[in-house]
Amino acid sequence: MKRRAVIFTAAAAAVFSFCAFHYENAAVFVGHITGKPSVVLDPGHGGIDGGALSSDGTSEKNINLNIAMLLRERLKKEGITVIMTRTEDRGLYGGNEEGAIRSLKTRDMKERRAVIDSSECDLAVSIHLNSFTQDETVKGAQVFYSGGGGNTVAKKSRNAAELLQNKLNRNINEDKKRSELEKNDVFLLQDPVCPTVIVECGFLSNPREAERLKRRSYQKKISTSLAEGISEYICKNSVKDCKNTVSEDRRQKVK
């Protein structure tokens, strides 16, 4: 996703593990299962919309999808229901890719928003890459969250953004710490019905960071960082007693 770069500084956060449990047989659904945490993962762009480009022509859309798929597998192991807006290289155009690109993008964003709004999820995470061609030295992952005042969804969105940003700062932004940022001019973040954040995982306009973002090992590092933050958020905000939500027949192991 192309946007103006915003540079802040954030403190590193302490390590927190997700309630010490892993569950079996987690699956991917379109919908919500009562009593089990659910997360929507939204890999940005897709199909004819490639998103941001690196200097060598690498498009954002496929890296977004790779990170989201790795994150899905990690969250499934934590017993979290995962809802994907897409699992392949396509946009959400309702099966029709005819029309002007602007019209298609509008339709795509509305479809993504519809998936999130109807999911009754505990958290929605939209995954993107940044670009700031005016200054190729700008780098680092940053999390944006929905504002909207002091309502519960806004507060939870900010809390999720803080947790994810802390994990990214500790694991990814080793020499360039950033702060989570409220952003209200993005469609997905305007009056969401569930806590929603956008994660810009790095800058394709920075040649060195672009090379890292293309590597599978670095994509795994990002997905692991996001999984840690999401798991901590779920444990702190969605269940009062993590241990008591686990039935004995579904408990796999205790760390």
Backbone as JSON, one array per atom type, in Angstrom:
{
  "sequence": "MKRRAVIFTAAAAAVFSFCAFHYENAAVFVGHITGKPSVVLDPGHGGIDGGALSSDGTSEKNINLNIAMLLRERLKKEGITVIMTRTEDRGLYGGNEEGAIRSLKTRDMKERRAVIDSSECDLAVSIHLNSFTQDETVKGAQVFYSGGGGNTVAKKSRNAAELLQNKLNRNINEDKKRSELEKNDVFLLQDPVCPTVIVECGFLSNPREAERLKRRSYQKKISTSLAEGISEYICKNSVKDCKNTVSEDRRQKVK",
  "N": [[0.84, -1.18, 0.0], [0.66, 2.13, -0.94], [1.7, 5.0, 0.74], [2.2, 8.08, 2.54], [5.22, 8.31, 4.3], [5.44, 7.84, 7.79], [7.25, 8.59, 10.57], [8.09, 7.39, 13.69], [9.0, 6.76, 17.15], [9.28, 3.87, 19.17], [9.08, 2.07, 22.26], [10.64, -1.04, 23.15], [8.9, -4.14, 23.78], [7.98, -6.43, 26.43], [8.36, -10.0, 26.33], [5.66, -12.15, 25.66], [3.76, -15.05, 26.07], [1.23, -17.08, 24.51], [-0.87, -17.97, 26.66], [0.12, -20.48, 27.17], [-0.88, -22.74, 25.86], [-1.57, -25.09, 23.2], [-3.75, -26.03, 20.53], [-5.63, -28.69, 18.98], [-6.51, -29.62, 15.59], [-7.4, -27.19, 14.41], [-9.18, -25.14, 12.08], [-9.93, -23.51, 8.93], [-12.42, -21.15, 8.48], [-15.34, -19.55, 7.11], [-16.85, -17.45, 8.92], [-18.0, -17.39, 12.36], [-17.1, -19.04, 15.35], [-18.7, -19.75, 18.28], [-17.29, -19.08, 21.41], [-14.72, -19.69, 20.7], [-11.76, -18.11, 19.81], [-11.49, -15.89, 17.0], [-9.94, -14.72, 14.01], [-9.66, -12.42, 11.37], [-7.73, -12.5, 8.5], [-6.35, -10.42, 6.15], [-4.89, -10.37, 3.25], [-3.49, -7.84, 1.47], [-4.45, -6.34, -1.71], [-4.09, -8.08, -4.91], [-4.72, -10.24, -7.76], [-5.39, -8.29, -10.6], [-4.52, -6.05, -9.35], [-1.59, -5.15, -8.21], [-0.46, -3.74, -6.13], [2.06, -1.99, -4.24], [5.34, -1.55, -5.76], [8.65, -2.88, -6.03], [11.98, -1.72, -6.92], [12.91, -3.57, -8.74], [10.64, -4.58, -9.81], [9.14, -6.34, -8.28], [6.06, -7.23, -6.92], [3.78, -6.13, -4.41], [1.53, -7.71, -3.74], [1.88, -10.57, -3.74], [3.76, -11.06, -1.73], [2.38, -10.11, 0.47], [0.36, -12.08, 0.57], [1.88, -14.41, 1.02], [2.95, -13.92, 3.6], [0.56, -13.76, 5.06], [-0.48, -16.37, 4.74], [1.46, -17.91, 6.04], [1.14, -16.86, 8.59], [-1.47, -17.64, 9.11], [-1.19, -20.45, 9.42], [0.35, -20.53, 11.73], [-1.38, -19.35, 13.63], [-3.49, -21.16, 13.58], [-2.35, -23.32, 14.88], [-2.38, -22.34, 17.41], [-4.96, -22.64, 18.12], [-6.76, -20.82, 17.13], [-9.46, -19.68, 15.23], [-9.3, -19.02, 11.81], [-10.07, -16.66, 9.39], [-9.9, -16.02, 6.06], [-9.56, -13.39, 3.71], [-8.67, -13.75, 1.16], [-7.05, -16.49, -0.5], [-5.49, -16.91, -2.62], [-3.98, -15.62, -5.67], [-5.84, -13.26, -6.36], [-8.24, -10.63, -6.77], [-10.99, -9.25, -4.87], [-13.48, -9.13, -6.57], [-16.01, -9.98, -7.05], [-16.11, -11.95, -8.98], [-15.95, -10.72, -11.42], [-13.81, -9.05, -13.42], [-13.96, -6.93, -15.1], [-13.97, -3.52, -16.11], [-13.03, -0.18, -14.98], [-9.91, 0.3, -13.25], [-10.06, 1.76, -10.88], [-12.75, 1.52, -10.17], [-12.86, -1.23, -9.78], [-11.11, -1.54, -7.61], [-12.54, -0.19, -5.64], [-14.78, -1.85, -5.41], [-13.47, -4.15, -4.57], [-12.43, -3.38, -2.02], [-14.81, -2.95, -0.63], [-15.82, -5.53, -0.57], [-13.89, -6.83, 0.99], [-14.25, -5.46, 3.39], [-16.86, -6.27, 3.92], [-16.52, -9.0, 4.45], [-15.04, -8.85, 6.83], [-16.83, -7.4, 8.5], [-19.02, -9.13, 8.7], [-18.03, -11.3, 10.0], [-17.87, -11.39, 12.77], [-15.52, -11.33, 14.2], [-12.74, -11.52, 16.54], [-10.57, -9.98, 16.0], [-9.32, -8.14, 13.22], [-6.84, -8.26, 10.76], [-5.14, -6.57, 8.41], [-2.84, -7.04, 5.86], [-0.07, -5.49, 4.46], [2.4, -3.88, 2.29], [4.68, -1.16, 2.37], [5.52, 1.95, 0.65], [7.73, 4.52, -0.26], [8.84, 6.47, -2.34], [10.11, 8.89, -2.49], [12.14, 8.93, -0.67], [14.41, 6.59, -0.39], [15.64, 5.51, 1.8], [13.94, 5.22, 3.9], [12.43, 2.95, 6.12], [11.13, -0.05, 7.73], [8.62, -1.76, 9.72], [5.22, -0.95, 10.37], [2.27, -0.36, 12.31], [-1.12, 0.41, 11.83], [-4.14, 1.73, 13.18], [-7.72, 1.73, 13.78], [-9.47, 4.67, 14.64], [-11.82, 6.7, 15.99], [-12.67, 7.71, 18.42], [-13.52, 7.07, 21.86], [-14.75, 4.55, 21.97], [-15.4, 1.0, 22.54], [-14.46, -0.71, 20.47], [-12.58, 0.92, 19.18], [-10.73, 1.3, 21.24], [-9.84, -1.33, 21.63], [-8.75, -1.82, 19.13], [-6.59, -0.08, 19.14], [-5.13, -1.18, 21.26], [-4.49, -3.7, 20.2], [-2.9, -2.88, 18.06], [-0.74, -1.7, 19.42], [0.38, -3.96, 20.7], [1.1, -5.59, 18.49], [2.88, -3.86, 17.19], [4.91, -3.65, 19.1], [5.95, -6.27, 19.07], [6.91, -6.42, 16.44], [8.81, -4.38, 16.5], [10.65, -5.47, 18.27], [11.47, -7.83, 16.97], [11.78, -7.33, 14.22], [12.15, -4.57, 13.47], [14.85, -3.81, 14.23], [16.84, -1.81, 14.26], [15.4, 0.41, 13.78], [13.02, 1.64, 15.33], [9.48, 1.89, 15.52], [6.3, 3.54, 16.04], [2.93, 2.58, 16.72], [0.11, 3.86, 14.88], [-2.71, 5.97, 14.74], [-5.13, 6.01, 12.19], [-7.44, 7.39, 10.12], [-8.32, 7.76, 7.54], [-8.52, 5.64, 5.87], [-10.41, 3.18, 4.25], [-10.95, 0.59, 5.39], [-10.49, 1.09, 8.03], [-12.4, 2.8, 8.95], [-14.84, 3.37, 11.18], [-15.09, 0.56, 12.1], [-16.69, -2.63, 12.78], [-15.52, -4.49, 14.33], [-12.44, -4.88, 16.19], [-9.75, -3.58, 14.33], [-6.78, -3.59, 12.4], [-4.13, -2.34, 10.32], [-1.26, -3.68, 8.96], [1.73, -2.56, 7.88], [4.27, -4.1, 6.49], [6.85, -3.43, 5.8], [9.12, -1.54, 3.64], [8.92, -1.54, 0.23], [10.15, 0.26, -1.37], [12.61, 0.69, -0.34], [15.61, -0.57, -1.21], [17.25, -2.51, 0.14], [15.58, -3.43, 2.21], [13.52, -4.4, 0.64], [14.71, -6.63, -0.58], [14.97, -8.27, 1.64], [12.27, -8.64, 2.3], [11.43, -10.24, 0.24], [12.44, -12.69, 0.85], [11.78, -15.96, 2.03], [12.43, -16.74, 4.64], [12.49, -14.32, 6.01], [9.87, -13.49, 5.72], [8.67, -15.43, 7.29], [9.66, -14.66, 9.75], [8.38, -12.24, 10.11], [5.69, -13.13, 10.16], [5.74, -14.74, 12.44], [6.23, -12.82, 14.42], [3.87, -11.3, 14.23], [2.01, -13.27, 14.92], [2.67, -13.72, 17.59], [1.95, -11.25, 18.72], [-0.82, -11.15, 18.1], [-1.76, -13.42, 19.47], [-1.22, -12.68, 22.11], [-2.9, -10.48, 22.31], [-5.45, -11.7, 21.96], [-5.53, -13.34, 24.22], [-5.49, -11.46, 26.28], [-7.73, -9.86, 25.81], [-10.01, -11.23, 24.87], [-10.74, -13.54, 26.24], [-11.43, -14.33, 29.61], [-10.21, -16.15, 31.33], [-7.76, -17.94, 30.19], [-6.97, -20.61, 30.52], [-9.26, -21.92, 31.45], [-10.87, -21.94, 29.24], [-10.16, -24.01, 27.67], [-10.98, -27.18, 26.77], [-10.5, -30.47, 28.12], [-10.27, -32.54, 26.24], [-9.36, -31.29, 23.99], [-6.99, -30.2, 24.55], [-3.63, -30.04, 23.82], [-0.92, -29.74, 24.61], [1.01, -28.48, 27.36], [3.16, -25.84, 27.84]],
  "CA": [[0.0, 0.0, 0.0], [1.45, 3.34, -1.0], [1.25, 6.05, 1.63], [3.3, 8.91, 3.0], [5.9, 7.68, 5.43], [5.33, 8.51, 9.08], [8.32, 8.01, 11.35], [7.99, 7.62, 15.11], [9.86, 5.9, 17.93], [8.53, 3.1, 20.17], [9.89, 1.25, 23.17], [10.49, -2.49, 22.99], [7.96, -4.72, 24.75], [8.37, -7.71, 27.03], [7.87, -11.18, 25.63], [4.48, -12.74, 26.3], [3.33, -16.24, 25.33], [-0.23, -17.21, 24.45], [-1.56, -18.79, 27.65], [0.84, -21.74, 27.32], [-1.59, -23.87, 25.29], [-1.79, -25.27, 21.78], [-4.93, -26.85, 20.32], [-5.62, -29.57, 17.82], [-7.55, -29.62, 14.57], [-7.92, -25.88, 14.04], [-9.51, -25.12, 10.66], [-10.23, -22.2, 8.38], [-13.84, -21.04, 8.27], [-15.93, -18.25, 6.86], [-17.84, -17.37, 9.97], [-17.51, -17.28, 13.73], [-17.46, -20.15, 16.23], [-18.89, -19.23, 19.62], [-16.41, -19.6, 22.43], [-13.38, -19.91, 20.17], [-11.32, -16.85, 19.2], [-11.37, -15.88, 15.54], [-9.19, -13.59, 13.45], [-9.68, -12.26, 9.92], [-6.48, -12.08, 7.87], [-6.66, -9.79, 4.86], [-3.71, -10.05, 2.43], [-3.88, -6.73, 0.61], [-4.32, -6.37, -3.17], [-4.33, -9.38, -5.54], [-5.24, -10.19, -9.12], [-4.85, -7.23, -11.45], [-3.99, -5.0, -8.47], [-0.36, -5.66, -7.61], [-0.02, -2.95, -4.99], [3.35, -1.31, -4.39], [6.36, -2.27, -6.52], [10.05, -2.6, -5.74], [12.71, -1.22, -8.09], [13.08, -4.66, -9.7], [9.33, -4.98, -10.29], [8.45, -7.25, -7.36], [4.8, -6.63, -6.47], [3.38, -6.29, -3.01], [0.41, -8.63, -3.51], [2.28, -11.95, -3.44], [4.42, -11.08, -0.42], [1.28, -10.02, 1.44], [-0.29, -13.38, 0.67], [2.81, -15.36, 1.65], [2.99, -13.63, 5.04], [-0.74, -14.11, 5.63], [-0.63, -17.82, 4.79], [2.33, -18.37, 7.12], [0.5, -16.44, 9.82], [-2.64, -18.5, 9.3], [-0.77, -21.74, 9.96], [0.79, -20.33, 13.11], [-2.55, -19.1, 14.46], [-4.24, -22.41, 13.68], [-1.7, -24.13, 15.91], [-2.75, -21.76, 18.7], [-6.38, -22.87, 18.35], [-7.53, -19.66, 16.69], [-10.15, -19.79, 13.95], [-8.77, -18.03, 10.87], [-10.91, -16.33, 8.24], [-9.06, -15.35, 5.05], [-10.29, -12.7, 2.64], [-8.24, -14.43, -0.06], [-5.99, -17.49, -0.32], [-4.81, -17.04, -3.9], [-3.71, -14.34, -6.32], [-7.04, -12.69, -6.98], [-8.91, -9.57, -6.03], [-12.36, -9.57, -4.49], [-14.27, -8.34, -7.5], [-17.27, -10.65, -7.29], [-16.01, -12.79, -10.17], [-15.95, -9.92, -12.64], [-12.68, -8.13, -13.42], [-14.14, -5.92, -16.12], [-14.22, -2.17, -15.61], [-11.87, 0.64, -14.65], [-9.2, -0.19, -12.08], [-10.57, 2.47, -9.7], [-14.02, 0.89, -9.82], [-12.57, -2.57, -9.27], [-10.53, -1.39, -6.28], [-13.63, 0.16, -4.73], [-15.54, -3.07, -5.2], [-12.61, -5.04, -3.8], [-12.38, -2.93, -0.64], [-16.12, -3.18, -0.04], [-15.93, -6.97, -0.31], [-13.04, -7.13, 2.15], [-14.94, -4.92, 4.55], [-18.03, -7.11, 4.18], [-16.04, -10.22, 5.11], [-14.68, -8.5, 8.21], [-18.01, -6.98, 9.27], [-19.93, -10.26, 8.91], [-17.31, -12.42, 10.63], [-17.94, -11.32, 14.23], [-14.2, -11.76, 14.64], [-12.11, -10.83, 17.66], [-9.58, -9.04, 15.46], [-9.04, -8.19, 11.79], [-5.49, -7.8, 10.47], [-4.9, -6.41, 6.97], [-1.39, -7.11, 5.67], [0.37, -4.71, 3.3], [3.77, -3.38, 2.25], [4.69, 0.28, 2.19], [6.41, 2.5, -0.38], [7.96, 5.96, -0.16], [9.89, 6.62, -3.35], [10.82, 10.16, -2.31], [13.31, 8.68, 0.18], [14.59, 5.14, -0.37], [16.23, 5.06, 3.07], [12.87, 4.98, 4.87], [12.22, 1.51, 6.27], [10.53, -0.49, 8.98], [7.22, -2.17, 9.78], [4.4, -0.07, 11.21], [0.88, -0.79, 12.45], [-2.11, 1.48, 11.87], [-5.36, 1.25, 13.81], [-8.9, 2.56, 13.64], [-9.7, 5.58, 15.75], [-13.25, 6.74, 16.28], [-12.99, 8.12, 19.78], [-13.24, 6.19, 23.0], [-15.59, 3.36, 22.05], [-14.69, -0.24, 22.84], [-13.75, -1.2, 19.28], [-11.42, 1.78, 18.97], [-9.75, 1.0, 22.29], [-9.25, -2.64, 21.36], [-7.92, -1.68, 17.93], [-5.33, 0.55, 19.56], [-4.41, -2.15, 22.07], [-3.92, -4.69, 19.28], [-1.82, -2.22, 17.31], [0.4, -1.56, 20.32], [0.99, -5.27, 20.91], [1.75, -6.01, 17.25], [4.03, -2.99, 16.93], [5.97, -4.04, 20.02], [6.58, -7.5, 18.58], [7.66, -6.08, 15.22], [9.99, -3.6, 16.91], [11.6, -6.37, 18.92], [11.95, -8.89, 16.09], [11.99, -6.89, 12.84], [12.67, -3.2, 13.42], [15.92, -3.85, 15.23], [17.57, -0.54, 14.31], [14.49, 1.49, 13.4], [11.78, 1.43, 16.06], [8.36, 2.71, 15.1], [5.13, 3.55, 16.92], [1.63, 2.39, 16.08], [-0.44, 5.17, 14.52], [-4.13, 6.05, 14.39], [-5.32, 6.48, 10.81], [-8.88, 7.36, 9.89], [-8.66, 8.05, 6.15], [-8.48, 4.38, 5.13], [-11.76, 2.62, 4.28], [-11.06, -0.53, 6.32], [-10.36, 1.56, 9.41], [-13.45, 3.77, 9.24], [-15.97, 2.84, 11.95], [-15.19, -0.9, 11.99], [-17.55, -3.27, 13.77], [-14.65, -5.27, 15.19], [-11.1, -4.29, 16.22], [-9.12, -3.72, 13.02], [-5.49, -2.93, 12.22], [-3.4, -2.57, 9.08], [0.17, -3.85, 9.21], [2.64, -2.31, 6.76], [5.37, -4.97, 6.95], [8.14, -2.9, 5.39], [9.1, -0.65, 2.48], [9.47, -2.04, -1.03], [10.94, 1.34, -1.97], [13.96, 0.59, 0.22], [16.17, -1.75, -1.89], [17.73, -3.53, 1.08], [14.42, -4.03, 2.87], [12.79, -5.15, -0.38], [15.36, -7.93, -0.71], [14.59, -9.06, 2.82], [10.85, -8.97, 2.22], [11.24, -11.3, -0.76], [12.95, -13.96, 1.37], [10.84, -16.75, 2.82], [12.83, -16.72, 6.05], [12.1, -13.03, 6.59], [8.41, -13.53, 5.79], [8.36, -16.24, 8.48], [9.99, -13.84, 10.92], [7.27, -11.29, 10.25], [4.47, -13.85, 10.56], [5.91, -15.15, 13.83], [6.05, -11.62, 15.24], [2.45, -10.97, 14.24], [1.32, -14.31, 15.68], [2.91, -13.46, 19.01], [1.13, -10.11, 19.11], [-2.23, -11.53, 18.03], [-2.04, -14.35, 20.56], [-1.26, -11.91, 23.36], [-4.13, -9.68, 22.28], [-6.59, -12.59, 22.19], [-5.5, -13.79, 25.61], [-5.77, -10.34, 27.18], [-8.96, -9.13, 25.51], [-11.16, -12.0, 24.4], [-11.11, -14.56, 27.22], [-11.05, -13.92, 30.96], [-9.29, -17.14, 31.88], [-7.38, -18.75, 29.04], [-6.9, -22.03, 30.87], [-10.59, -22.47, 31.6], [-11.55, -22.03, 27.95], [-9.63, -25.17, 26.97], [-11.51, -28.45, 27.26], [-9.43, -31.45, 28.27], [-10.11, -33.38, 25.06], [-8.76, -30.52, 22.91], [-5.69, -29.71, 24.98], [-2.57, -30.83, 23.22], [0.24, -29.75, 25.48], [1.25, -27.3, 28.16], [4.59, -25.52, 27.83]],
  "C": [[0.88, 1.23, 0.0], [0.87, 4.39, -0.06], [2.46, 6.91, 1.98], [3.91, 8.27, 4.22], [5.72, 8.52, 6.68], [6.29, 7.83, 10.02], [8.16, 8.4, 12.81], [8.97, 6.7, 15.82], [9.02, 5.18, 18.96], [9.47, 2.31, 21.04], [9.64, -0.21, 22.9], [9.59, -3.03, 24.08], [8.48, -6.04, 25.28], [7.72, -8.85, 26.28], [6.71, -11.78, 26.4], [4.05, -13.93, 25.46], [1.84, -16.42, 25.47], [-0.72, -18.29, 25.39], [-1.01, -20.19, 27.79], [0.15, -22.93, 26.69], [-1.52, -23.87, 23.76], [-3.0, -26.18, 21.63], [-4.79, -27.67, 19.05], [-6.71, -29.18, 16.83], [-8.19, -28.25, 14.32], [-8.14, -25.85, 12.53], [-9.78, -23.7, 10.23], [-11.71, -22.16, 8.03], [-14.17, -19.67, 7.7], [-17.07, -18.15, 7.84], [-17.19, -17.36, 11.33], [-17.98, -18.47, 14.54], [-17.54, -19.62, 17.65], [-17.93, -19.89, 20.59], [-15.0, -19.86, 21.97], [-12.93, -18.63, 19.48], [-11.17, -16.96, 17.7], [-10.71, -14.59, 15.08], [-9.38, -13.59, 11.94], [-8.3, -11.8, 9.47], [-6.79, -11.61, 6.46], [-5.37, -9.45, 4.12], [-4.08, -9.0, 1.38], [-3.61, -6.97, -0.87], [-4.57, -7.78, -3.72], [-4.93, -9.23, -6.92], [-4.58, -9.09, -9.93], [-4.25, -6.07, -10.64], [-2.77, -5.53, -7.73], [0.1, -4.92, -6.38], [1.29, -2.25, -5.28], [4.34, -2.19, -5.14], [7.75, -1.89, -6.02], [10.74, -2.13, -7.02], [12.91, -2.3, -9.14], [11.75, -5.23, -10.18], [8.6, -5.98, -9.43], [7.21, -6.56, -6.81], [4.48, -7.01, -5.03], [2.44, -7.48, -2.8], [0.84, -10.03, -3.1], [2.99, -12.07, -2.1], [3.37, -10.97, 0.68], [0.64, -11.38, 1.67], [0.6, -14.4, 1.35], [2.84, -15.16, 3.16], [1.69, -14.06, 5.71], [-0.92, -15.62, 5.75], [0.26, -18.43, 5.88], [1.72, -18.03, 8.48], [-0.71, -17.3, 10.12], [-2.24, -19.82, 9.94], [-0.33, -21.61, 11.41], [-0.4, -20.14, 14.05], [-3.4, -20.35, 14.63], [-3.66, -23.3, 14.77], [-2.01, -23.62, 17.31], [-4.23, -21.94, 19.0], [-7.27, -21.71, 17.95], [-8.17, -19.93, 15.34], [-9.69, -18.67, 13.03], [-9.71, -17.88, 9.68], [-10.06, -15.52, 7.27], [-9.94, -14.62, 4.05], [-9.89, -13.25, 1.27], [-7.12, -15.4, 0.27], [-5.24, -17.74, -1.62], [-4.66, -15.66, -4.53], [-4.93, -13.86, -7.08], [-7.55, -11.54, -6.12], [-10.32, -9.99, -5.71], [-13.31, -8.71, -5.31], [-15.63, -8.98, -7.79], [-17.28, -11.46, -8.57], [-15.96, -12.04, -11.47], [-14.83, -8.9, -12.57], [-12.78, -7.1, -14.53], [-14.45, -4.56, -15.48], [-12.92, -1.45, -15.29], [-11.25, 0.16, -13.35], [-9.72, 0.49, -10.81], [-11.87, 1.85, -9.22], [-13.81, -0.49, -9.21], [-11.99, -2.49, -7.86], [-11.6, -1.05, -5.25], [-14.46, -1.06, -4.39], [-14.77, -4.05, -4.32], [-12.61, -4.66, -2.32], [-13.71, -3.14, 0.07], [-16.32, -4.65, 0.3], [-15.09, -7.37, 0.9], [-13.71, -6.66, 3.44], [-16.15, -5.77, 4.92], [-17.63, -8.41, 4.88], [-15.73, -9.95, 6.57], [-15.92, -8.21, 9.04], [-18.93, -8.15, 9.59], [-19.3, -11.39, 9.73], [-17.51, -12.5, 12.14], [-16.6, -11.72, 14.85], [-13.72, -10.97, 15.86], [-11.12, -9.78, 17.19], [-9.45, -9.24, 13.96], [-7.68, -7.56, 11.54], [-5.3, -7.76, 8.96], [-3.4, -6.23, 6.74], [-1.0, -6.43, 4.37], [1.88, -4.47, 3.36], [3.72, -1.91, 1.89], [5.61, 0.68, 1.03], [6.5, 4.0, -0.19], [9.13, 6.3, -1.06], [10.66, 7.93, -3.23], [12.09, 9.99, -1.47], [13.48, 7.18, 0.35], [15.23, 4.62, 0.91], [15.17, 4.75, 4.12], [12.56, 3.49, 4.92], [11.47, 1.22, 7.56], [9.06, -0.83, 8.87], [6.46, -1.28, 10.74], [2.95, -0.53, 11.18], [-0.02, 0.43, 12.58], [-3.42, 0.92, 12.42], [-6.5, 2.24, 13.62], [-9.09, 3.43, 14.87], [-11.16, 5.58, 16.15], [-13.58, 7.06, 17.72], [-12.72, 7.05, 20.81], [-14.12, 4.97, 23.08], [-14.74, 2.1, 22.21], [-13.89, -0.76, 21.67], [-12.49, -0.38, 19.03], [-10.33, 1.49, 19.99], [-9.06, -0.33, 22.04], [-8.36, -2.6, 20.12], [-6.56, -1.09, 18.3], [-4.49, -0.43, 20.38], [-3.75, -3.2, 21.2], [-2.75, -4.11, 18.51], [-0.57, -2.07, 18.16], [1.14, -2.89, 20.49], [1.73, -5.74, 19.66], [2.98, -5.16, 16.95], [5.2, -3.34, 17.85], [6.71, -5.28, 19.55], [7.42, -7.23, 17.34], [8.92, -5.29, 15.56], [11.06, -4.51, 17.5], [12.25, -7.33, 17.93], [12.37, -8.42, 14.7], [12.69, -5.53, 12.77], [13.83, -3.02, 14.39], [16.67, -2.53, 15.35], [16.71, 0.64, 13.9], [13.14, 1.26, 14.06], [10.71, 2.39, 15.55], [7.26, 2.65, 16.16], [3.88, 3.28, 16.1], [0.98, 3.76, 15.88], [-1.91, 5.06, 14.18], [-4.26, 6.62, 12.99], [-6.79, 6.3, 10.46], [-9.3, 7.64, 8.45], [-8.57, 6.82, 5.26], [-9.81, 3.66, 5.32], [-11.91, 1.51, 5.32], [-11.05, -0.07, 7.78], [-11.44, 2.57, 9.81], [-14.65, 3.09, 9.9], [-16.12, 1.32, 11.81], [-16.09, -1.48, 13.07], [-16.76, -4.18, 14.7], [-13.26, -4.63, 15.18], [-10.34, -4.6, 14.94], [-7.8, -2.96, 12.98], [-4.97, -3.23, 10.81], [-1.92, -2.64, 9.43], [0.92, -3.61, 7.91], [3.96, -2.98, 7.13], [6.76, -4.48, 6.56], [7.99, -2.1, 4.11], [9.74, -1.31, 1.26], [10.31, -0.99, -1.74], [12.36, 1.39, -1.43], [14.6, -0.68, -0.34], [16.61, -2.87, -0.94], [16.56, -4.22, 1.79], [13.59, -4.84, 1.88], [13.39, -6.53, -0.57], [15.02, -8.84, 0.46], [13.14, -9.54, 2.71], [10.57, -10.08, 1.22], [11.67, -12.67, -0.24], [11.92, -14.65, 2.25], [11.16, -16.7, 4.31], [12.41, -15.43, 6.73], [10.58, -12.93, 6.7], [7.96, -14.34, 7.0], [8.6, -15.44, 9.75], [8.88, -12.82, 11.18], [6.03, -12.0, 10.76], [4.56, -14.32, 12.01], [5.7, -13.97, 14.78], [4.58, -11.25, 15.35], [1.65, -12.0, 15.04], [1.48, -14.1, 17.18], [2.03, -12.31, 19.5], [-0.36, -10.42, 19.12], [-2.61, -12.44, 19.18], [-2.13, -13.63, 21.9], [-2.53, -11.08, 23.43], [-5.35, -10.53, 22.6], [-6.66, -12.98, 23.66], [-5.9, -12.67, 26.57], [-7.17, -9.75, 27.01], [-10.19, -9.97, 25.23], [-11.61, -13.09, 25.36], [-10.6, -14.15, 28.58], [-10.03, -14.87, 31.57], [-8.93, -18.1, 30.78], [-7.42, -20.23, 29.35], [-8.28, -22.65, 30.91], [-11.35, -22.58, 30.29], [-11.12, -23.26, 27.17], [-10.21, -26.44, 27.56], [-10.41, -29.5, 27.24], [-9.2, -32.25, 26.99], [-9.46, -32.62, 23.9], [-7.39, -29.99, 23.29], [-4.6, -30.62, 24.45], [-1.36, -30.9, 24.11], [0.32, -28.44, 26.24], [2.74, -27.07, 28.18], [5.12, -25.53, 29.25]]
}
